[in-house]
mmCIF file of C-alpha atoms in Angstrom:
data_model
loop_
_atom_site.group_PDB
_atom_site.id
_atom_site.type_symbol
_atom_site.label_atom_id
_atom_site.label_comp_id
_atom_site.label_asym_id
_atom_site.label_seq_id
_atom_site.Cartn_x
_atom_site.Cartn_y
_atom_site.Cartn_z
ATOM 1 C CA UNK F 1 35.221 -112.398 -38.696
ATOM 2 C CA UNK F 2 31.659 -112.300 -39.249
ATOM 3 C CA UNK F 3 31.104 -111.577 -35.422
ATOM 4 C CA UNK F 4 32.350 -108.023 -35.775
ATOM 5 C CA UNK F 5 29.481 -105.603 -35.101
ATOM 6 C CA UNK F 6 29.226 -101.940 -35.663
ATOM 7 C CA UNK F 7 29.223 -101.552 -31.884
ATOM 8 C CA UNK F 8 32.753 -102.972 -31.599
ATOM 9 C CA UNK F 9 34.021 -100.706 -34.529
ATOM 10 C CA UNK F 10 32.193 -97.604 -32.841
ATOM 11 C CA UNK F 11 33.802 -98.339 -29.527
ATOM 12 C CA UNK F 12 37.229 -99.012 -31.008
ATOM 13 C CA UNK F 13 37.280 -95.702 -32.980
ATOM 14 C CA UNK F 14 36.370 -93.816 -29.869
ATOM 15 C CA UNK F 15 39.187 -95.438 -28.004
ATOM 16 C CA UNK F 16 41.635 -94.909 -30.897
ATOM 17 C CA UNK F 17 40.568 -91.177 -30.894
ATOM 18 C CA UNK F 18 40.758 -90.560 -27.519
ATOM 19 C CA UNK F 19 43.857 -92.806 -26.510
ATOM 20 C CA UNK F 20 42.241 -93.409 -22.931
ATOM 21 C CA UNK F 21 39.602 -95.959 -21.905
ATOM 22 C CA UNK F 22 37.700 -93.413 -19.299
ATOM 23 C CA UNK F 23 37.428 -90.686 -22.053
ATOM 24 C CA UNK F 24 36.331 -93.060 -24.812
ATOM 25 C CA UNK F 25 33.788 -94.663 -22.522
ATOM 26 C CA UNK F 26 32.330 -91.073 -21.551
ATOM 27 C CA UNK F 27 32.239 -90.132 -25.275
ATOM 28 C CA UNK F 28 30.260 -93.306 -26.096
ATOM 29 C CA UNK F 29 28.046 -92.984 -22.849
ATOM 30 C CA UNK F 30 28.872 -96.375 -21.333
ATOM 31 C CA UNK F 31 30.947 -97.541 -18.327
ATOM 32 C CA UNK F 32 34.752 -97.938 -18.883
ATOM 33 C CA UNK F 33 34.459 -101.817 -17.997
ATOM 34 C CA UNK F 34 32.050 -102.065 -20.566
ATOM 35 C CA UNK F 35 33.949 -100.567 -23.189
ATOM 36 C CA UNK F 36 37.072 -102.613 -22.031
ATOM 37 C CA UNK F 37 35.004 -105.790 -22.547
ATOM 38 C CA UNK F 38 33.946 -104.700 -25.911
ATOM 39 C CA UNK F 39 37.485 -104.067 -27.036
ATOM 40 C CA UNK F 40 38.741 -107.171 -25.395
ATOM 41 C CA UNK F 41 36.103 -109.228 -27.406
ATOM 42 C CA UNK F 42 37.020 -107.439 -30.567
ATOM 43 C CA UNK F 43 40.700 -108.525 -30.096
ATOM 44 C CA UNK F 44 39.533 -112.160 -29.300
ATOM 45 C CA UNK F 45 37.721 -112.076 -32.743
ATOM 46 C CA UNK F 46 40.691 -110.836 -34.593
ATOM 47 C CA UNK F 47 43.147 -113.272 -32.809
ATOM 48 C CA UNK F 48 45.728 -110.164 -32.091
ATOM 49 C CA UNK F 49 45.900 -107.438 -29.840
ATOM 50 C CA UNK F 50 44.923 -103.883 -31.054
ATOM 51 C CA UNK F 51 46.110 -101.792 -27.954
ATOM 52 C CA UNK F 52 48.935 -101.702 -25.471
ATOM 53 C CA UNK F 53 47.394 -101.097 -22.320
ATOM 54 C CA UNK F 54 49.433 -98.852 -20.009
ATOM 55 C CA UNK F 55 48.826 -97.549 -16.325
ATOM 56 C CA UNK F 56 47.592 -94.061 -17.492
ATOM 57 C CA UNK F 57 47.207 -94.245 -21.346
ATOM 58 C CA UNK F 58 47.013 -96.826 -24.331
ATOM 59 C CA UNK F 59 49.074 -96.969 -27.477
ATOM 60 C CA UNK F 60 47.723 -98.670 -30.585
ATOM 61 C CA UNK F 61 49.744 -101.762 -31.853
ATOM 62 C CA UNK F 62 50.713 -101.727 -35.364
ATOM 63 C CA UNK F 63 47.597 -103.646 -36.393
ATOM 64 C CA UNK F 64 45.575 -101.355 -34.152
ATOM 65 C CA UNK F 65 46.868 -98.364 -36.319
ATOM 66 C CA UNK F 66 45.965 -99.830 -39.727
ATOM 67 C CA UNK F 67 42.714 -100.940 -38.258
ATOM 68 C CA UNK F 68 41.668 -97.714 -36.981
ATOM 69 C CA UNK F 69 42.276 -96.113 -40.516
ATOM 70 C CA UNK F 70 39.956 -98.946 -41.913
ATOM 71 C CA UNK F 71 37.288 -98.381 -39.218
ATOM 72 C CA UNK F 72 37.041 -94.715 -39.860
ATOM 73 C CA UNK F 73 36.359 -95.406 -43.530
ATOM 74 C CA UNK F 74 33.672 -97.901 -42.655
ATOM 75 C CA UNK F 75 31.903 -95.711 -40.110
ATOM 76 C CA UNK F 76 31.890 -92.793 -42.454
ATOM 77 C CA UNK F 77 30.454 -94.975 -45.177
ATOM 78 C CA UNK F 78 27.814 -96.328 -42.897
ATOM 79 C CA UNK F 79 26.944 -92.811 -41.689
ATOM 80 C CA UNK F 80 26.657 -91.789 -45.443
ATOM 81 C CA UNK F 81 24.317 -94.526 -46.049
ATOM 82 C CA UNK F 82 22.100 -93.156 -43.552
ATOM 83 C CA UNK F 83 22.508 -89.604 -44.940
ATOM 84 C CA UNK F 84 21.455 -91.050 -48.393
ATOM 85 C CA UNK F 85 18.305 -92.243 -46.907
ATOM 86 C CA UNK F 86 17.485 -89.238 -45.210
ATOM 87 C CA UNK F 87 18.282 -87.335 -48.518
ATOM 88 C CA UNK F 88 15.141 -89.003 -49.847
ATOM 89 C CA UNK F 89 12.888 -87.338 -47.371
ATOM 90 C CA UNK F 90 11.188 -84.142 -47.869
ATOM 91 C CA UNK F 91 11.415 -82.182 -45.671
ATOM 92 C CA UNK F 92 14.672 -83.172 -44.028
ATOM 93 C CA UNK F 93 14.295 -85.377 -40.878
ATOM 94 C CA UNK F 94 16.503 -87.181 -38.500
ATOM 95 C CA UNK F 95 20.057 -86.362 -37.016
ATOM 96 C CA UNK F 96 21.960 -83.495 -38.072
ATOM 97 C CA UNK F 97 25.332 -83.110 -36.370
ATOM 98 C CA UNK F 98 26.759 -79.547 -36.678
ATOM 99 C CA UNK F 99 29.654 -77.957 -35.655
ATOM 100 C CA UNK F 100 30.145 -74.284 -34.676
ATOM 101 C CA UNK F 101 33.220 -72.130 -33.846
ATOM 102 C CA UNK F 102 33.250 -70.648 -30.351
ATOM 103 C CA UNK F 103 33.141 -66.985 -31.705
ATOM 104 C CA UNK F 104 29.966 -67.596 -33.577
ATOM 105 C CA UNK F 105 28.156 -70.164 -31.454
ATOM 106 C CA UNK F 106 26.713 -68.134 -28.572
ATOM 107 C CA UNK F 107 25.370 -65.224 -30.953
ATOM 108 C CA UNK F 108 24.124 -67.122 -33.912
ATOM 109 C CA UNK F 109 22.965 -70.611 -32.509
ATOM 110 C CA UNK F 110 19.798 -69.582 -30.560
ATOM 111 C CA UNK F 111 18.309 -67.678 -33.769
ATOM 112 C CA UNK F 112 19.383 -70.604 -36.103
ATOM 113 C CA UNK F 113 18.264 -73.221 -33.920
ATOM 114 C CA UNK F 114 14.622 -71.473 -33.604
ATOM 115 C CA UNK F 115 14.557 -70.968 -37.351
ATOM 116 C CA UNK F 116 15.756 -74.470 -38.334
ATOM 117 C CA UNK F 117 13.308 -76.063 -35.937
ATOM 118 C CA UNK F 118 10.469 -74.172 -37.592
ATOM 119 C CA UNK F 119 11.484 -75.126 -41.178
ATOM 120 C CA UNK F 120 12.269 -78.708 -40.321
ATOM 121 C CA UNK F 121 10.357 -80.073 -37.196
ATOM 122 C CA UNK F 122 11.654 -83.386 -37.752
ATOM 123 C CA UNK F 123 15.363 -82.713 -37.374
ATOM 124 C CA UNK F 124 17.225 -83.906 -34.218
ATOM 125 C CA UNK F 125 19.692 -81.178 -34.108
ATOM 126 C CA UNK F 126 23.147 -82.288 -32.419
ATOM 127 C CA UNK F 127 25.333 -78.911 -32.290
ATOM 128 C CA UNK F 128 28.893 -79.027 -31.234
ATOM 129 C CA UNK F 129 31.018 -75.923 -30.245
ATOM 130 C CA UNK F 130 34.844 -76.386 -31.096
ATOM 131 C CA UNK F 131 37.777 -74.593 -32.822
ATOM 132 C CA UNK F 132 37.931 -74.748 -36.441
ATOM 133 C CA UNK F 133 40.900 -77.533 -36.568
ATOM 134 C CA UNK F 134 38.788 -79.871 -34.327
ATOM 135 C CA UNK F 135 35.647 -79.325 -36.526
ATOM 136 C CA UNK F 136 37.240 -79.839 -39.800
ATOM 137 C CA UNK F 137 38.863 -83.070 -38.404
ATOM 138 C CA UNK F 138 35.528 -84.520 -37.058
ATOM 139 C CA UNK F 139 33.976 -83.558 -40.711
ATOM 140 C CA UNK F 140 36.743 -85.502 -42.501
ATOM 141 C CA UNK F 141 36.113 -88.417 -40.143
ATOM 142 C CA UNK F 142 32.411 -88.545 -40.510
ATOM 143 C CA UNK F 143 31.730 -87.303 -36.946
ATOM 144 C CA UNK F 144 30.000 -84.175 -38.247
ATOM 145 C CA UNK F 145 27.741 -83.494 -41.092
ATOM 146 C CA UNK F 146 28.355 -79.881 -41.614
ATOM 147 C CA UNK F 147 30.053 -76.887 -39.608
ATOM 148 C CA UNK F 148 29.719 -73.214 -39.325
ATOM 149 C CA UNK F 149 33.208 -71.690 -39.537
ATOM 150 C CA UNK F 150 35.345 -68.703 -40.883
ATOM 151 C CA UNK F 151 36.239 -69.250 -44.495
ATOM 152 C CA UNK F 152 38.414 -70.148 -46.270
ATOM 153 C CA UNK F 153 39.462 -73.441 -44.770
ATOM 154 C CA UNK F 154 41.090 -74.743 -48.033
ATOM 155 C CA UNK F 155 40.359 -78.421 -47.451
ATOM 156 C CA UNK F 156 39.984 -80.304 -50.960
ATOM 157 C CA UNK F 157 37.553 -82.802 -49.491
ATOM 158 C CA UNK F 158 35.050 -80.125 -48.243
ATOM 159 C CA UNK F 159 32.423 -77.926 -50.084
ATOM 160 C CA UNK F 160 32.708 -74.346 -48.696
ATOM 161 C CA UNK F 161 29.654 -72.100 -49.115
ATOM 162 C CA UNK F 162 30.051 -68.347 -47.846
ATOM 163 C CA UNK F 163 27.101 -67.154 -45.999
ATOM 164 C CA UNK F 164 27.810 -63.675 -44.742
ATOM 165 C CA UNK F 165 30.492 -61.033 -43.923
ATOM 166 C CA UNK F 166 31.143 -59.167 -40.798
ATOM 167 C CA UNK F 167 33.498 -56.494 -39.477
ATOM 168 C CA UNK F 168 35.475 -56.648 -36.334
ATOM 169 C CA UNK F 169 35.178 -53.726 -33.812
ATOM 170 C CA UNK F 170 37.518 -52.354 -31.374
ATOM 171 C CA UNK F 171 36.697 -52.712 -27.584
ATOM 172 C CA UNK F 172 38.481 -50.549 -25.293
ATOM 173 C CA UNK F 173 37.694 -48.986 -21.591
ATOM 174 C CA UNK F 174 34.925 -46.682 -21.366
ATOM 175 C CA UNK F 175 37.120 -43.747 -20.502
ATOM 176 C CA UNK F 176 38.803 -43.863 -23.915
ATOM 177 C CA UNK F 177 35.560 -43.483 -25.758
ATOM 178 C CA UNK F 178 36.494 -39.831 -26.870
ATOM 179 C CA UNK F 179 40.135 -40.808 -27.963
ATOM 180 C CA UNK F 180 41.008 -40.995 -31.433
ATOM 181 C CA UNK F 181 40.451 -44.601 -33.055
ATOM 182 C CA UNK F 182 43.918 -46.381 -33.372
ATOM 183 C CA UNK F 183 44.957 -47.889 -36.740
ATOM 184 C CA UNK F 184 46.624 -51.172 -37.204
ATOM 185 C CA UNK F 185 50.127 -49.598 -36.504
ATOM 186 C CA UNK F 186 48.838 -48.011 -33.428
ATOM 187 C CA UNK F 187 47.454 -51.359 -32.134
ATOM 188 C CA UNK F 188 50.732 -52.990 -32.336
ATOM 189 C CA UNK F 189 51.907 -50.494 -29.663
ATOM 190 C CA UNK F 190 49.024 -51.231 -27.267
ATOM 191 C CA UNK F 191 48.274 -54.229 -25.150
ATOM 192 C CA UNK F 192 46.078 -56.301 -27.368
ATOM 193 C CA UNK F 193 44.002 -58.990 -25.514
ATOM 194 C CA UNK F 194 43.860 -62.165 -27.713
ATOM 195 C CA UNK F 195 41.982 -65.444 -27.670
ATOM 196 C CA UNK F 196 44.180 -68.373 -26.841
ATOM 197 C CA UNK F 197 46.200 -70.361 -29.868
ATOM 198 C CA UNK F 198 43.777 -72.471 -31.789
ATOM 199 C CA UNK F 199 41.077 -69.945 -32.385
ATOM 200 C CA UNK F 200 41.077 -68.592 -35.866
ATOM 201 C CA UNK F 201 39.932 -65.362 -34.712
ATOM 202 C CA UNK F 202 43.105 -64.758 -33.018
ATOM 203 C CA UNK F 203 44.939 -65.110 -36.083
ATOM 204 C CA UNK F 204 42.792 -62.972 -38.071
ATOM 205 C CA UNK F 205 43.286 -60.135 -35.379
ATOM 206 C CA UNK F 206 47.046 -60.695 -35.479
ATOM 207 C CA UNK F 207 47.013 -60.457 -39.039
ATOM 208 C CA UNK F 208 45.201 -57.292 -39.036
ATOM 209 C CA UNK F 209 47.743 -55.708 -36.797
ATOM 210 C CA UNK F 210 50.540 -57.361 -38.808
ATOM 211 C CA UNK F 211 51.841 -59.384 -35.814
ATOM 212 C CA UNK F 212 52.943 -62.859 -35.687
ATOM 213 C CA UNK F 213 51.818 -65.342 -33.128
ATOM 214 C CA UNK F 214 55.460 -65.685 -31.903
ATOM 215 C CA UNK F 215 56.043 -61.951 -31.503
ATOM 216 C CA UNK F 216 57.446 -61.243 -27.976
ATOM 217 C CA UNK F 217 54.683 -59.536 -26.581
ATOM 218 C CA UNK F 218 53.210 -59.058 -23.028
ATOM 219 C CA UNK F 219 49.742 -60.189 -23.908
ATOM 220 C CA UNK F 220 46.904 -61.779 -21.954
ATOM 221 C CA UNK F 221 45.292 -64.834 -23.684
ATOM 222 C CA UNK F 222 41.657 -66.120 -23.046
ATOM 223 C CA UNK F 223 39.481 -68.882 -23.984
ATOM 224 C CA UNK F 224 36.356 -66.720 -24.770
ATOM 225 C CA UNK F 225 35.379 -63.241 -26.011
ATOM 226 C CA UNK F 226 33.505 -62.722 -22.747
ATOM 227 C CA UNK F 227 36.746 -62.901 -20.594
ATOM 228 C CA UNK F 228 38.592 -60.469 -23.253
ATOM 229 C CA UNK F 229 35.847 -58.003 -22.861
ATOM 230 C CA UNK F 230 35.621 -57.935 -19.153
ATOM 231 C CA UNK F 231 39.250 -57.647 -18.923
ATOM 232 C CA UNK F 232 39.142 -54.452 -21.255
ATOM 233 C CA UNK F 233 36.540 -53.189 -18.847
ATOM 234 C CA UNK F 234 38.932 -53.643 -15.823
ATOM 235 C CA UNK F 235 41.579 -51.565 -17.866
ATOM 236 C CA UNK F 236 43.879 -54.093 -18.617
ATOM 237 C CA UNK F 237 44.070 -53.612 -22.383
ATOM 238 C CA UNK F 238 42.034 -53.483 -25.627
ATOM 239 C CA UNK F 239 40.794 -56.209 -27.870
ATOM 240 C CA UNK F 240 39.045 -56.895 -31.264
ATOM 241 C CA UNK F 241 35.557 -58.963 -31.301
ATOM 242 C CA UNK F 242 33.079 -59.699 -34.200
ATOM 243 C CA UNK F 243 30.131 -57.337 -34.594
ATOM 244 C CA UNK F 244 27.700 -60.165 -33.813
ATOM 245 C CA UNK F 245 29.311 -60.487 -30.321
ATOM 246 C CA UNK F 246 28.886 -56.704 -29.256
ATOM 247 C CA UNK F 247 25.373 -56.970 -27.947
ATOM 248 C CA UNK F 248 25.807 -59.863 -25.600
ATOM 249 C CA UNK F 249 29.372 -59.372 -24.561
ATOM 250 C CA UNK F 250 29.392 -55.621 -23.736
ATOM 251 C CA UNK F 251 26.035 -55.391 -21.894
ATOM 252 C CA UNK F 252 27.642 -55.943 -18.523
ATOM 253 C CA UNK F 253 31.265 -54.422 -19.100
ATOM 254 C CA UNK F 254 32.428 -50.834 -18.965
ATOM 255 C CA UNK F 255 33.750 -50.498 -22.421
ATOM 256 C CA UNK F 256 33.335 -48.353 -25.334
ATOM 257 C CA UNK F 257 33.169 -49.807 -29.022
ATOM 258 C CA UNK F 258 34.846 -48.020 -31.981
ATOM 259 C CA UNK F 259 34.838 -48.833 -35.707
ATOM 260 C CA UNK F 260 38.411 -49.120 -37.034
ATOM 261 C CA UNK F 261 39.784 -47.035 -39.904
ATOM 262 C CA UNK F 262 39.333 -48.479 -43.331
ATOM 263 C CA UNK F 263 40.197 -50.797 -44.673
ATOM 264 C CA UNK F 264 38.431 -52.402 -41.626
ATOM 265 C CA UNK F 265 39.178 -56.102 -40.795
ATOM 266 C CA UNK F 266 36.368 -58.562 -41.362
ATOM 267 C CA UNK F 267 35.870 -62.137 -41.539
ATOM 268 C CA UNK F 268 33.700 -64.389 -43.938
ATOM 269 C CA UNK F 269 31.234 -66.815 -42.152
ATOM 270 C CA UNK F 270 30.010 -69.992 -44.063
ATOM 271 C CA UNK F 271 29.241 -73.570 -43.932
ATOM 272 C CA UNK F 272 31.549 -76.599 -44.947
ATOM 273 C CA UNK F 273 30.656 -80.236 -45.464
ATOM 274 C CA UNK F 274 32.146 -83.304 -47.199
ATOM 275 C CA UNK F 275 31.747 -83.401 -50.917
ATOM 276 C CA UNK F 276 30.784 -86.962 -50.674
ATOM 277 C CA UNK F 277 27.622 -86.093 -48.382
ATOM 278 C CA UNK F 278 24.463 -87.068 -49.867
ATOM 279 C CA UNK F 279 22.765 -84.402 -48.067
ATOM 280 C CA UNK F 280 24.443 -81.481 -50.059
ATOM 281 C CA UNK F 281 21.333 -80.250 -51.435
ATOM 282 C CA UNK F 282 19.790 -79.984 -47.995
ATOM 283 C CA UNK F 283 22.725 -78.406 -46.533
ATOM 284 C CA UNK F 284 22.520 -75.750 -49.082
ATOM 285 C CA UNK F 285 18.826 -74.961 -47.852
ATOM 286 C CA UNK F 286 20.283 -75.164 -44.330
ATOM 287 C CA UNK F 287 22.945 -72.280 -45.334
ATOM 288 C CA UNK F 288 20.150 -70.216 -46.340
ATOM 289 C CA UNK F 289 18.673 -70.422 -42.669
ATOM 290 C CA UNK F 290 22.177 -69.678 -41.302
ATOM 291 C CA UNK F 291 22.251 -66.546 -43.637
ATOM 292 C CA UNK F 292 18.992 -65.301 -42.449
ATOM 293 C CA UNK F 293 19.818 -65.840 -38.809
ATOM 294 C CA UNK F 294 23.051 -63.878 -39.142
ATOM 295 C CA UNK F 295 21.149 -60.902 -40.916
ATOM 296 C CA UNK F 296 18.642 -60.940 -37.972
ATOM 297 C CA UNK F 297 21.806 -61.050 -35.410
ATOM 298 C CA UNK F 298 22.709 -57.692 -36.643
ATOM 299 C CA UNK F 299 19.491 -55.959 -35.961
ATOM 300 C CA UNK F 300 20.145 -55.522 -32.293
ATOM 301 C CA UNK F 301 21.889 -52.370 -32.446
ATOM 302 C CA UNK F 302 25.071 -53.284 -34.462
ATOM 303 C CA UNK F 303 25.397 -53.144 -38.153
ATOM 304 C CA UNK F 304 24.136 -56.351 -39.715
ATOM 305 C CA UNK F 305 26.562 -58.807 -41.289
ATOM 306 C CA UNK F 306 26.599 -58.413 -45.106
ATOM 307 C CA UNK F 307 24.874 -61.483 -46.692
ATOM 308 C CA UNK F 308 26.783 -63.238 -49.495
ATOM 309 C CA UNK F 309 25.223 -64.565 -52.531
ATOM 310 C CA UNK F 310 24.014 -68.223 -52.205
#
């Protein structure tokens, strides 16, 4: 059993997560045959099969299921040992894996990355864009150090730090600019364009309009705010977007922006990380950099996000 290496464990963890040799190999930046050899070698060391190999996918054996859970605990512990060592450095150095939701990443990341590099030149930043559910899972499994998301996430194992609050604005065709601004009740009667399921911003927009995700409506869904705004410009409907997205997403679309009647919908953006992460103090400092980047993002013509106390 002493022949098991960290390489074996990381490759098996990738295979267990992806359920496919090709995708797992790609995530590990190795060839599929090389991954297959490593998994076979691990099975020979253990003396029992970990996966059932099918033509298109693999399934974990009962041993594989149990083994995968222990492997994730081991890998998370090893990563936290590295974090413990990095926490002893001042200033912070080394790899920082940070997740960002898609309705924040394009607008906040450029300023944040520049500010973080100036403050911590020794950081090797590894950003990843994904929906909230994926980021939280990756945090809990130790594949991310922290994530910038809309709060609350209400996960007991994670710290949540609120950073700033921003309002949603209504995007409608340019020719509607002089019309009265609809309230939530009126929006329910309009063709509201939404992000596809899995995006927390979709749920927030539905909540404001008092609609359920299962409401029988003739809606268009998209995977990005950019597509939604362009469709509004084409006259297909109206949509809601966060204030930080306005300068980028509306510059090439024939749309008008309107502030909704009070109480206006808004969201709280914050950072989350595991309570056991040894980098907690440093991540708090990084949250301050995100806060400042968010305030600067509001200086391009829209109202700035409201910073929240540290």
